[in-house]
CSV table of C-alpha atoms in Angstrom, one decimal:
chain,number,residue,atom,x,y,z
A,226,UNK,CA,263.4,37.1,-42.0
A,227,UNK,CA,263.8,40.1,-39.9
A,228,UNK,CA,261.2,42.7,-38.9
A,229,UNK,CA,260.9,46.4,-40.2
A,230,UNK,CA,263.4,48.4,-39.3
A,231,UNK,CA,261.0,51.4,-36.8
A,232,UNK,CA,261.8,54.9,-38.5
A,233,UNK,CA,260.6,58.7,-37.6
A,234,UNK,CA,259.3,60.7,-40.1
A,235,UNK,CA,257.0,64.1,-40.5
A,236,UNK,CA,254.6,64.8,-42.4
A,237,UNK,CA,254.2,67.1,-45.2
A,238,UNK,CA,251.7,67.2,-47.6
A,239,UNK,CA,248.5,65.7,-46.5
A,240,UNK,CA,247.9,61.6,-46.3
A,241,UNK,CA,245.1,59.8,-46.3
A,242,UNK,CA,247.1,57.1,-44.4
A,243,UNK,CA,247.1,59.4,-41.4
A,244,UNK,CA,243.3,59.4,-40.9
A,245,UNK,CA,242.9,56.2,-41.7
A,246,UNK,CA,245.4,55.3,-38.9
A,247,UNK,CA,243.8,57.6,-36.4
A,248,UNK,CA,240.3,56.0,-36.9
A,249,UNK,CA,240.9,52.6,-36.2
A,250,UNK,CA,243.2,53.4,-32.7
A,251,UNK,CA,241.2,52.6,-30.0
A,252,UNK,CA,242.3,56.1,-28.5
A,253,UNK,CA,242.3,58.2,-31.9
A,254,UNK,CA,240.0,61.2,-31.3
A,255,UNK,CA,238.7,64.1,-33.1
A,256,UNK,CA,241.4,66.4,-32.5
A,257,UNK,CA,244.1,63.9,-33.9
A,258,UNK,CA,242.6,64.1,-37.5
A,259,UNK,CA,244.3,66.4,-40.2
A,260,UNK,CA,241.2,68.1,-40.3
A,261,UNK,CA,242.4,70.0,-37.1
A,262,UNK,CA,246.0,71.0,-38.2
A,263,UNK,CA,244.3,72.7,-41.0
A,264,UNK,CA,241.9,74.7,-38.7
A,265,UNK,CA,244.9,75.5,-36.3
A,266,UNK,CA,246.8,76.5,-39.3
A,267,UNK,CA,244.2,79.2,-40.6
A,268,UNK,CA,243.7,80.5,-36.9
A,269,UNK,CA,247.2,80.9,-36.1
A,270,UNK,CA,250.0,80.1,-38.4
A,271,UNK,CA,251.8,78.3,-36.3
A,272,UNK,CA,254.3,76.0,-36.9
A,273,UNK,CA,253.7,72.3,-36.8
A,274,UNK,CA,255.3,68.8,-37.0
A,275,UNK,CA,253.2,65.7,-37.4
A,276,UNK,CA,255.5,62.9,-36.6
A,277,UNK,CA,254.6,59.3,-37.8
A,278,UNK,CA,256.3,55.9,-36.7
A,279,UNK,CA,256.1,53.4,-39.8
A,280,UNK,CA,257.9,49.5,-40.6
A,281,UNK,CA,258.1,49.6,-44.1
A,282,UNK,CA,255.0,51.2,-44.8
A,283,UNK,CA,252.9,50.8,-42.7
A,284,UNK,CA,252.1,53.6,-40.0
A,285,UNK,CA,252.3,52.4,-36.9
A,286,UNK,CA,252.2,55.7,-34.5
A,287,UNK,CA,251.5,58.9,-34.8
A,288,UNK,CA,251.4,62.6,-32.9
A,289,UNK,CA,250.3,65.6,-33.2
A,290,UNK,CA,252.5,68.8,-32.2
A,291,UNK,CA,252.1,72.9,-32.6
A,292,UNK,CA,254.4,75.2,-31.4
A,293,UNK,CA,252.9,77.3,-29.0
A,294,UNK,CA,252.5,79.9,-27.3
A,295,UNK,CA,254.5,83.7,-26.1
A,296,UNK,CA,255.5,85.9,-23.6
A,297,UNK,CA,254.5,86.4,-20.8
A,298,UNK,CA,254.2,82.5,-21.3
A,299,UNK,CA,256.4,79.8,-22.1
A,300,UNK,CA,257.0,78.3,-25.8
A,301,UNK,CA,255.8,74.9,-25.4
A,302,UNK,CA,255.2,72.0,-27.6
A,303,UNK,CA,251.4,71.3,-27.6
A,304,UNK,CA,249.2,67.7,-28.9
A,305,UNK,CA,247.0,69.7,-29.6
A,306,UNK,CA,245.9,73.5,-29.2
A,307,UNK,CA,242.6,74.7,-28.5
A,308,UNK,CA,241.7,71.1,-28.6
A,309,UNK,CA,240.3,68.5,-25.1
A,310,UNK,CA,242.4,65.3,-26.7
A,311,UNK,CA,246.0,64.9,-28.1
A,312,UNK,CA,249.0,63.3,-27.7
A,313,UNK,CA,250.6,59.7,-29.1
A,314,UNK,CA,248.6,57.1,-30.6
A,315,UNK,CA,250.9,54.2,-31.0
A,316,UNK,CA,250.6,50.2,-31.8
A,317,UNK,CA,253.3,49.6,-29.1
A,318,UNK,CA,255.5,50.9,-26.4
A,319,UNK,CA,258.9,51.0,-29.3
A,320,UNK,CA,256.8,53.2,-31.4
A,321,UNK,CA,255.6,55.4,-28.5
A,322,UNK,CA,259.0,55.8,-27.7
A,323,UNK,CA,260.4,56.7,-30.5
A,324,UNK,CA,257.3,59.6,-31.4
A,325,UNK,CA,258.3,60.9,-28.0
A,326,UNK,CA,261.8,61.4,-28.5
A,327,UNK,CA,261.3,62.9,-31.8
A,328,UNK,CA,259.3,65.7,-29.9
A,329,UNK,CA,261.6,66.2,-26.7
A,330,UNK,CA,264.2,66.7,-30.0
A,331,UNK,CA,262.1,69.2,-31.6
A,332,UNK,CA,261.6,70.9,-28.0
A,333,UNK,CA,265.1,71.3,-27.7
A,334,UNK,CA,266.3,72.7,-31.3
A,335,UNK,CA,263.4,75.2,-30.8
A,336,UNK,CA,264.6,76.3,-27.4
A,337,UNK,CA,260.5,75.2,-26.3
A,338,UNK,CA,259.7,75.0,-22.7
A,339,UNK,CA,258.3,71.5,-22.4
A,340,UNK,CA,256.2,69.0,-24.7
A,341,UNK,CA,252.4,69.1,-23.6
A,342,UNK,CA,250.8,65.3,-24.2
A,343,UNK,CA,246.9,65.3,-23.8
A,344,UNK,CA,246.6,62.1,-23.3
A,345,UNK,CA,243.1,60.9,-21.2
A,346,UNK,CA,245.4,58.2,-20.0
A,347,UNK,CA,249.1,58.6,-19.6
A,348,UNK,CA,250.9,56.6,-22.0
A,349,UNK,CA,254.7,57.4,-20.5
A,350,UNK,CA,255.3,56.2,-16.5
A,351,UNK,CA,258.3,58.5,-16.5
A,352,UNK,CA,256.4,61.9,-16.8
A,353,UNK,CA,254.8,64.3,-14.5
A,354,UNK,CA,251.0,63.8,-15.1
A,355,UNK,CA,248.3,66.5,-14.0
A,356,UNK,CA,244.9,64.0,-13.3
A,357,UNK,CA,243.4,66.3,-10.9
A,358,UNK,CA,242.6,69.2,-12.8
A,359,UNK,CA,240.3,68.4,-16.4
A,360,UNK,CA,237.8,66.3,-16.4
A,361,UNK,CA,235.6,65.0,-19.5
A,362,UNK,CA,232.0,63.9,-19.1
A,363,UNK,CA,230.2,61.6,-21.6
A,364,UNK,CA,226.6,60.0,-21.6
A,365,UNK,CA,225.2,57.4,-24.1
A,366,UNK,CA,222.5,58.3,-26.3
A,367,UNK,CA,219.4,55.7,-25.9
A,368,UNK,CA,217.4,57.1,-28.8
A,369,UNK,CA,214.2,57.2,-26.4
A,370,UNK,CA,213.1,60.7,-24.8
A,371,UNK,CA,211.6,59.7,-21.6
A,372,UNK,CA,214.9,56.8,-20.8
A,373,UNK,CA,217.3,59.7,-21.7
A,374,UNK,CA,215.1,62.1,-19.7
A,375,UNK,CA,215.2,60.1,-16.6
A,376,UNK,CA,218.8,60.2,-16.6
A,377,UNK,CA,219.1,63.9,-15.4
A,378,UNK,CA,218.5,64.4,-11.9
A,379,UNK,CA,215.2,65.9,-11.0
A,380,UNK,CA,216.4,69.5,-10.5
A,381,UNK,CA,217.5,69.6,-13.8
A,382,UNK,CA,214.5,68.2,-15.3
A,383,UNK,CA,212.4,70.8,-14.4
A,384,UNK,CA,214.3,73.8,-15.8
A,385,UNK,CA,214.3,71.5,-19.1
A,386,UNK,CA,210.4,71.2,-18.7
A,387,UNK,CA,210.3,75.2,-18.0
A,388,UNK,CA,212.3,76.0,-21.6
A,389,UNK,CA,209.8,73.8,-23.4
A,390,UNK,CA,207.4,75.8,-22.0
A,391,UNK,CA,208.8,78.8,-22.9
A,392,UNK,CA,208.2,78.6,-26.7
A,393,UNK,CA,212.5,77.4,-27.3
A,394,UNK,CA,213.1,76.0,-30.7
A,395,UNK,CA,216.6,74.7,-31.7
A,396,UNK,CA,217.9,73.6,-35.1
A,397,UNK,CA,221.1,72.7,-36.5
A,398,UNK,CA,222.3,74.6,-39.2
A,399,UNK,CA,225.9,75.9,-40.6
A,400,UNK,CA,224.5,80.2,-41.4
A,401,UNK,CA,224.6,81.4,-37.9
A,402,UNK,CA,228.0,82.1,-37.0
A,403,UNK,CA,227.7,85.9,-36.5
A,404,UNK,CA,224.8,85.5,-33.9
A,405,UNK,CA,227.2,82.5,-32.2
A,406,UNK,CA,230.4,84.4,-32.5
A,407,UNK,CA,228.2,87.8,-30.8
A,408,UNK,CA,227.3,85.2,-27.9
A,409,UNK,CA,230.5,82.8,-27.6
A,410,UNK,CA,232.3,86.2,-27.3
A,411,UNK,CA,229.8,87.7,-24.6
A,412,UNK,CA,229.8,85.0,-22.2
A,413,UNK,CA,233.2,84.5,-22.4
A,414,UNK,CA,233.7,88.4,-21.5
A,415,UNK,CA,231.3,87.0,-18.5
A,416,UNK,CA,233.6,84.5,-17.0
A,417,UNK,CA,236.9,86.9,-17.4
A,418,UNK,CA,238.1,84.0,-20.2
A,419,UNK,CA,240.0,85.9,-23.8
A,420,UNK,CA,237.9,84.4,-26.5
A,421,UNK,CA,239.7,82.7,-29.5
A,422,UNK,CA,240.0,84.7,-32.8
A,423,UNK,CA,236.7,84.1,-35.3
A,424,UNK,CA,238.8,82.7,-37.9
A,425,UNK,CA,238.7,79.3,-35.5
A,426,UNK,CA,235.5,79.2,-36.5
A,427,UNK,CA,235.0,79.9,-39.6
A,428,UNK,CA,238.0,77.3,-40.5
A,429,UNK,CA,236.0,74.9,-38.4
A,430,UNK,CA,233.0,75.0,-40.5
A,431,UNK,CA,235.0,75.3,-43.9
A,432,UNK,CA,237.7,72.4,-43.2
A,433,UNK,CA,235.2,69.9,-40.8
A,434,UNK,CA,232.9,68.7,-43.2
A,435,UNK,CA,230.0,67.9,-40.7
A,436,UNK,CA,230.2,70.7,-37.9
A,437,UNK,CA,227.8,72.6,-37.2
A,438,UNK,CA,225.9,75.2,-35.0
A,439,UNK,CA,223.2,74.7,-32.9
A,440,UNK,CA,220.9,77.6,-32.8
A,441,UNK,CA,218.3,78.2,-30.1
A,442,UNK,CA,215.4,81.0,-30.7
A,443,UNK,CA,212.7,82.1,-28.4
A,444,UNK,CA,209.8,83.8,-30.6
A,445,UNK,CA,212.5,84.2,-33.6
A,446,UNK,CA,215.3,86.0,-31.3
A,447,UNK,CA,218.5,83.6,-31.3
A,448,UNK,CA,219.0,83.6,-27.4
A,449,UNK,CA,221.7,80.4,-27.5
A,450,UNK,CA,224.3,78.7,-30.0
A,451,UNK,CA,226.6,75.4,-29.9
A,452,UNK,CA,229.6,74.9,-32.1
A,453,UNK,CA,229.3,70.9,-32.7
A,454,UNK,CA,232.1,68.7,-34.0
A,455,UNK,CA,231.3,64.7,-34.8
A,456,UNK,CA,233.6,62.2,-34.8
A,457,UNK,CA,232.8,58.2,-35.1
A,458,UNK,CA,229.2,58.7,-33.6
A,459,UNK,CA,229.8,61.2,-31.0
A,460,UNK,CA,228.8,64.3,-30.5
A,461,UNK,CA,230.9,66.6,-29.6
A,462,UNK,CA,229.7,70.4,-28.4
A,463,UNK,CA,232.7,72.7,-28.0
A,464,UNK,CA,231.6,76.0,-27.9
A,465,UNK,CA,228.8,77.5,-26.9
A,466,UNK,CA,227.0,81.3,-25.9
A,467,UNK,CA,223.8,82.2,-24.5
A,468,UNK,CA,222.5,85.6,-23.4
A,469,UNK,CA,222.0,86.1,-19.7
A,470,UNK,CA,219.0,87.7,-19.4
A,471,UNK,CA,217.8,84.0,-20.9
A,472,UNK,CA,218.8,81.7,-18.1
A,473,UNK,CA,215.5,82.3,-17.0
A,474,UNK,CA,213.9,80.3,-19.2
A,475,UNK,CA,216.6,77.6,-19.0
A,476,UNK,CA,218.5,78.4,-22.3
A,477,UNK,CA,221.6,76.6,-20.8
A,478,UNK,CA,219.8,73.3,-20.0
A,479,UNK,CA,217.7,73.6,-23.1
A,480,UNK,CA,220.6,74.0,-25.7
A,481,UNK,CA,222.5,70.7,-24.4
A,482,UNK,CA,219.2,68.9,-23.8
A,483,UNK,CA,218.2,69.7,-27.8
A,484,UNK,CA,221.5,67.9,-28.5
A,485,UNK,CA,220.5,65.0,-26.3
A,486,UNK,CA,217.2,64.6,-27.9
A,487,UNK,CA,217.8,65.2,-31.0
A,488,UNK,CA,221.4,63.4,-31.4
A,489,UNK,CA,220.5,59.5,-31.5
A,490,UNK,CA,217.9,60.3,-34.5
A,491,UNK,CA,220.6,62.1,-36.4
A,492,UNK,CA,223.2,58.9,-35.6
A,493,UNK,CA,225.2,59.7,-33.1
A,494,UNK,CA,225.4,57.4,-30.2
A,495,UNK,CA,227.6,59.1,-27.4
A,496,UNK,CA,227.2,62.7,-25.9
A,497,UNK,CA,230.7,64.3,-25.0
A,498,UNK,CA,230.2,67.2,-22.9
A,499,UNK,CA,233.4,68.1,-23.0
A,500,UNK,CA,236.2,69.0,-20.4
A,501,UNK,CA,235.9,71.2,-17.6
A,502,UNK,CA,238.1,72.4,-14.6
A,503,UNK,CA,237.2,70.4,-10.9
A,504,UNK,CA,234.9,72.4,-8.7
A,505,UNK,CA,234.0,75.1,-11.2
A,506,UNK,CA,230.4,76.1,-12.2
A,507,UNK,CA,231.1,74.3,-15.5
A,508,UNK,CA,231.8,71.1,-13.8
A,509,UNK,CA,228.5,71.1,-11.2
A,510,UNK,CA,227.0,72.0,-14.3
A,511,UNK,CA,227.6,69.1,-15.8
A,512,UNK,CA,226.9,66.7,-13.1
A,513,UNK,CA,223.3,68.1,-12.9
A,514,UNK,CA,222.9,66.2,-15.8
A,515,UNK,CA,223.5,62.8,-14.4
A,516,UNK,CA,227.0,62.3,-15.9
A,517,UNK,CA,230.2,61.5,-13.9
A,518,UNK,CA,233.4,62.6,-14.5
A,519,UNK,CA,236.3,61.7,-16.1
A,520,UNK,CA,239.8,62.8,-15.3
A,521,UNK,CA,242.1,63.9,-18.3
A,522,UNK,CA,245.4,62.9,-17.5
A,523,UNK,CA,248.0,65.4,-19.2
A,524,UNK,CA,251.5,64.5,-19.0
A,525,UNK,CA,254.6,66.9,-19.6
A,526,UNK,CA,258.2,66.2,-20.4
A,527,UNK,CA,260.0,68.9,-19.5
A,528,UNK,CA,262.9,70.2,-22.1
A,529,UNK,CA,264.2,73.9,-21.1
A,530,UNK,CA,261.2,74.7,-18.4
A,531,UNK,CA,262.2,73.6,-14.8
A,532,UNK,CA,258.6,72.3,-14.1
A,533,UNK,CA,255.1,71.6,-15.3
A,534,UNK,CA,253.0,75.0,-16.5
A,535,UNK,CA,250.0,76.3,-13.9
A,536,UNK,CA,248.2,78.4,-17.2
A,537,UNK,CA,244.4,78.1,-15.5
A,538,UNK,CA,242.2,79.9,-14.8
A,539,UNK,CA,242.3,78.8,-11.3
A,540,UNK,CA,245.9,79.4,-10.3
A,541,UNK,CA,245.4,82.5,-7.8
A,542,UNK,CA,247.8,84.8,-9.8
A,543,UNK,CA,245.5,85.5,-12.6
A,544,UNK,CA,242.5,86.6,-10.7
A,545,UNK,CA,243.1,90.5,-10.6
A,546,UNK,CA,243.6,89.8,-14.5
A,547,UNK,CA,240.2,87.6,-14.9
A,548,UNK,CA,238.7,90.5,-12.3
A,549,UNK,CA,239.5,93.6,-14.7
A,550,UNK,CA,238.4,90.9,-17.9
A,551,UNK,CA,235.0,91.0,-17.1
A,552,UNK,CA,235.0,94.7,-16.9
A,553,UNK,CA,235.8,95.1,-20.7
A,554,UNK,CA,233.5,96.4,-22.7
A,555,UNK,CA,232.8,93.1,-26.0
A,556,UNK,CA,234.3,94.6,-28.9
A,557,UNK,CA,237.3,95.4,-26.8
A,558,UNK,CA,237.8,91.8,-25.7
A,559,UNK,CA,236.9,90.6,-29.7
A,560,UNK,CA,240.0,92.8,-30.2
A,561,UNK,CA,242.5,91.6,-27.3
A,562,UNK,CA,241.2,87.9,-26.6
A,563,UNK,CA,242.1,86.8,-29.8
A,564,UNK,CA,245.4,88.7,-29.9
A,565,UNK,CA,246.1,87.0,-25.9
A,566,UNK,CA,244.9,83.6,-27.0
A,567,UNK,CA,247.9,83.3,-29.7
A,568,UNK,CA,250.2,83.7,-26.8
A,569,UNK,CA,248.8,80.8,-24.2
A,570,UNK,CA,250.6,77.0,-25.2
C-alpha cells in the first residue's frame, strides 16, 4: 500500500487541528498558535496565509506568514510579526520543503522582498542565517524563593532587596491597560523605539485567553507594568514600562523578580525573558540576572530583494532618526509609532 500523497494547502476558517498540531511539536511556540493571527489581524489587517502540509488528513507541517511591511522598507513575508518565534514546524524534511516553497511562491506572486523564518534553530542549510544578532534568555522556575534568589548575581540581589524595601507591591490582573499603555509608550519614547499601535494590546487581552498585566504600585501610584503571555508552562513577559524617576527604587529588577517569585506558585515552570539585541542595555540586563543567552537564528530566502534586511536598531543609518525619536514629545510618538510600526516587515 502506498503512502499519502504530501499536499499544500492554506488555511481559512479556523481549525482546531492547527493548535493541536502546534502543541505537541517539540518546537511549536506561542506565536505559532491561531490565537496570534487573530491579534495580528485586529492590529493591522494585513494579509495572511497559514500554510499546512497534510497525508490524507493528518497535518503534518505547518507555517505561519503575514505580509509585511512598506516604504521606505521592503515587502517581506514574515513567520511571525511583532512576535520572538516563527517559522516551519514540520514532522520531516519533505514536508519542510514543501511549506517552504509554498511561501518563496507566495513571495514571488506578491512581488515581496524575501520570506523572514524565525526559526531558534535553522531548519533549511541552504539559507542565509543571522545567529549573531537576537538572543533569547530563559531560567527555570524552582518554586523556592531563597534557590531562585541565589541564582541572580549579587549586584542584582541587592537592588531586588532595595524594592522590597521600598514598599513595591505587584499583582496580576487584566484592568490596567491604560496605565501600561501610558508607560510601554514612555519608555519606548526613551530608547528612540516607535511603539506598536494599542489595539495590539487590547486584542492580546481579548483573543489570549490567559494574558495578562503585571502591575507594580509604590504607596498606590502604578510606577511599572508587564504584558504576560503563557504558553505550555512558561511565562512569557513581552512588554513592559516603568517610570524613570522609579529606577531608584529598582522597579526594573522588582517587576521581573515578582514574575520569578510568584510564577512557579501560579504553574508555570520556565521564565522566558524574551529576545534582546547583543551588547545592548537590554541584553546586560538580562545577564544580571544569572541567565545565559541564547542565539535566535533567523534565516531568509531571498525572492525579489538582493540580500538579507539590516531593519535594527543598531545598523548606524538609523541613529540621527532614533536621536530626534527621543526628542518627541509622548502623544506625538502614540500618534506616529504606531502609524511607522505598520510599515517595518
Amino acid at each position: 500500500m502506498s503512502a499519502e500523497p504530501l499536499v499544500l494547502g492554506a488555511l481559512e476558517a479556523e481549525d482546531p487541528r492547527w493548535d493541536e498540531y502546534v502543541h505537541r511539536h517539540p518546537e511549536g511556540t506561542f506565536f505559532h498558535q491561531l490565537c496570534w493571527r487573530r491579534v495580528i489581524r485586529r492590529t493591522y489587517g494585513s494579509p495572511d496565509h497559514y500554510l499546512f502540509a497534510r497525508r490524507g488528513a493528518q497535518i503534518v507541517g505547518v507555517l505561519p506568514l503575514f505580509e509585511r511591511g512598506a516604504k521606505p522598507f521592503s515587502r517581506a513575508l514574515v513567520s511571525v510579526p511583532v512576535g520572538v518565534h516563527g517559522g516551519v514546524l514540520a514532522d520531516d524534511d519533505e514536508a519542510a520543503a514543501l511549506l517552504r516553497a509554498g511561501a518563496k511562491q507566495i513571495a514571488l506572486r506578491e512581488k515581496l522582498g524575501y520570506v523572514e523564518y524565525k526559526s531558534e534553530r535553522p531548519r533549511f542549510a541552504d539559507l542565509y542565517t543571522k545567529s549573531d544578532l537576537y538572543f533569547v534568555f530563559r531560567q527555570e522556575l524552582y518554586g523556592d524563593r531563597d534557590k531562585q534568589l541565589s541564582v541572580v548575581p549579587r549586584k542584582a540581589r541587592a537592588v531586588i532587596r532595595t524594592a522590597e524595601k521600598a514598599n513595591l507591591r505587584a499583582d496580576f490582573n487584566r484592568t490596567d491597560l491604560e496605565a501600561f499603555y501610558d508607560l510601554y509608550a514612555l519608555s519606548l519614547r526613551n530608547l528612540g523605539t516607535p511603539m506598536f499601535p494599542k489595539e495590539l494590546f487590547v486584542a492580546s487581552l481579548e483573543e489570549v485567553p490567559d494574558a495578562d498585566i503585571l502591575t507594580v504600585r509604590q504607596c498606590g501610584r502604578i510606577i511599572g507594568c508587564v504584558l504576560n503571555y503563557y504558553y505550555q508552562g512558561m511565562m512569557l513577559p513581552f512588554f513592559a514600562g516603568a517610570l524613570p524617576e522609579a529606577r531608584g527604587v529598582g522597579i526594573n529588577h522588582y517587576l521581573y523578580w515578582a514574575m520569578l517569585e510568584q510564577g512557579y506558585d501560579r504553574g508555570y515552570r520556565v521564565f522566558d525573558f524574551g529576545r534582546s539585541k547583543a551588547d545592548t542595555g537590554a541584553f546586560k540586563f538580562k545577564k544580571l540576572f544569572g541567565m545565559e543567552p541564547t542565539p535566535l537564528e533567523y534565516q531568509y530566502d531571498l525572492a525579489l530583494a538582493d540580500e538579507p534586511p539590516n531593519v535594527n536598531p543598531t545598523n548606524p543609518k538609523f541613529a540621527q532618526a532614533i536621536d530626534n525619536w527621543k526628542r518627541l514629545p509622548v502623544p506625538l510618538t502614540k500618534v506616529l509609532g504606531p502609524l511607522l510600526s505598520r510599515r517595518i516587515p
